[in-house]
């Protein structure tokens, strides 16, 4: 590149190309590729050609970028899945090289000096690359060389590894006693429980002092402790300190219970890096002479798991713990991580990508060595600053106002944590190491068959991890168990399709896993499942299976007894909002107007709304009727229902009391007018006359809808002629009279133009 201007143009052009490629790939992934392949074979052929070309270019790029991928082949989908970790590692390496080159070009980083002729330089330590998901286990397992192998299959209570107990108040023999915990399981007591509970921190913890500044990180280094004699020399210096800072690096990908891979210890003047993967690692129990010394304050950050790991691997216990994580919580800091504290007090940016690195690597890369050292090098200065801030913000006059005491109580509780062997629980009893604990942590909707497969696959993963001494998540991530449970694969191809990502162990033992899945499906009807109360408490939803057993089918076929009272199954007011919106205005028990009945001949009989409320059962032996006169029953709320005069209802009582109701007077008046009209037209026969007399005495008359005049499409002249024939004493209302008398409005003038109209302009 000749100039900065050319660089900016090139950078912009490359950035636009990358963005466009990413957007295109995203749009393609969002489409239904299978549908387009089936609808148009040409598209499928083009996609195959483009995929083959992209895979070929990727393969060539990876082979040119690194010499360790000469045998890499990307031909099929299985090749891509198996080689994905290598591809990710190479891509990360290329991006880092590009980033370094750009920094050198822009001047942010100076290019390394060129060696003079004849000058020899020490070889540089290889740069560490962060491991990707499910990396290949190329590092030898150090646990195979331990004097005491890890106990992966232990089922008895964990007994502390102590052979002696320095700074003891209670002797070791009296401390190692079995007792029952809150869950009813036997366990050994914490050997330093009495010492921790009775511990009084030194007076300088409660006094405000000027923080002791740390030594420059760039001009100092740490001592690497690799032999037991080095441990003794370090121990002699630690005994003279008043405060020490401690941190651990842990590895759990290729170990079932995990490995303490590194221990960092710092005083005010010196840093140590202890290799805890040596075969004699159990001899580090000698460090209890300092770790249990009540005159020395041990400063950790986030020591919850550190206490457990020290007990499990090294037999070390801590008395006099000060946890800066709890101090940050008591002080209400916006962050509680060590990286936050380093940035706040030191303005130091920790390289936290190494936190999940493979700490079994030996020799340790320089980047990882510096990262491990930085965790404790500044921690004592941070402790001084936070201790002073706790003292300044404390108020002894207020209850719970002593912030220092609050942090120390929390730190003691952390130091009392105990380790127990991970005993697998195949039920929903309550231990954390079982299939139910994972399901409760990630609630999901599963049927009984899926739940049976989920439990069996989860148990298989745990057994294989113990046998291979590998981490359970390396064997199979948790989400893969859910995928297998929902897919319920019937062959090896379907099983491997549900496992993504897939480890080499699962691929080699896929036939065994498939047998476990098929056996779980076959035994699913006998799977005990989860009690509904426990499932509800854990937030689980269990879907019913598609198959229904015989007992359930027979119970479904049984008829419902006829004498069952269903009156409470129907409500007339919404209860969605409870009784908040209840109102007496919408109650059906108090109609606004009396009910009345209008009969219709020729309709089938149905029960009225009042008869539905009656508790009297209809006799099944009643003789059928060919035709019954029905009626429309108005319940006073504007709703109409077909009502039968033969049904037992309150309609008859309402008609008897019609003399006292104003609405019934209008009804009788309309009946008399209809009777007079029929007499004038000569349509009333002898039977009709009898009914008319009855109507005048308060009965009901059938309304003829066929001969009734139209109301909506009424003719004004017909209305006037009918009124003259009846001799009406009052004027007939004509709803169209006002419209006829209205003045004509001004007509709209439209000026049409040549060409397009105004509407379609």
GROMACS .gro file of C-alpha atoms in nm, residues 157-160 162 172 174-181 186-194 197 311 317 416-420:
model
   31
  157UNK     CA    1  -1.878  -4.014   5.207
  158UNK     CA    2  -1.571  -3.807   5.130
  159UNK     CA    3  -1.308  -3.841   5.404
  160UNK     CA    4  -1.059  -3.552   5.428
  162UNK     CA    5  -0.545  -3.480   5.627
  172UNK     CA    6  -0.777  -3.443   6.411
  174UNK     CA    7  -1.215  -3.590   6.706
  175UNK     CA    8  -1.275  -3.376   6.395
  176UNK     CA    9  -1.320  -3.669   6.157
  177UNK     CA   10  -1.661  -3.790   6.271
  178UNK     CA   11  -1.958  -3.901   6.063
  179UNK     CA   12  -2.285  -3.711   6.092
  180UNK     CA   13  -2.604  -3.666   5.893
  181UNK     CA   14  -2.672  -3.358   5.688
  186UNK     CA   15  -2.391  -3.934   5.608
  187UNK     CA   16  -2.087  -3.708   5.577
  188UNK     CA   17  -1.768  -3.621   5.762
  189UNK     CA   18  -1.758  -3.294   5.950
  190UNK     CA   19  -1.541  -3.010   5.829
  191UNK     CA   20  -1.207  -3.078   6.004
  192UNK     CA   21  -1.149  -2.705   6.075
  193UNK     CA   22  -1.508  -2.615   6.156
  194UNK     CA   23  -1.439  -2.525   6.517
  197UNK     CA   24  -1.622  -2.053   6.377
  311UNK     CA   25  -1.000  -2.996   4.984
  317UNK     CA   26  -0.816  -2.590   5.439
  416UNK     CA   27  -1.690  -2.381   5.575
  417UNK     CA   28  -1.783  -2.526   5.236
  418UNK     CA   29  -1.720  -2.899   5.203
  419UNK     CA   30  -1.652  -3.134   4.916
  420UNK     CA   31  -1.856  -3.449   4.857
   0.00000   0.00000   0.00000
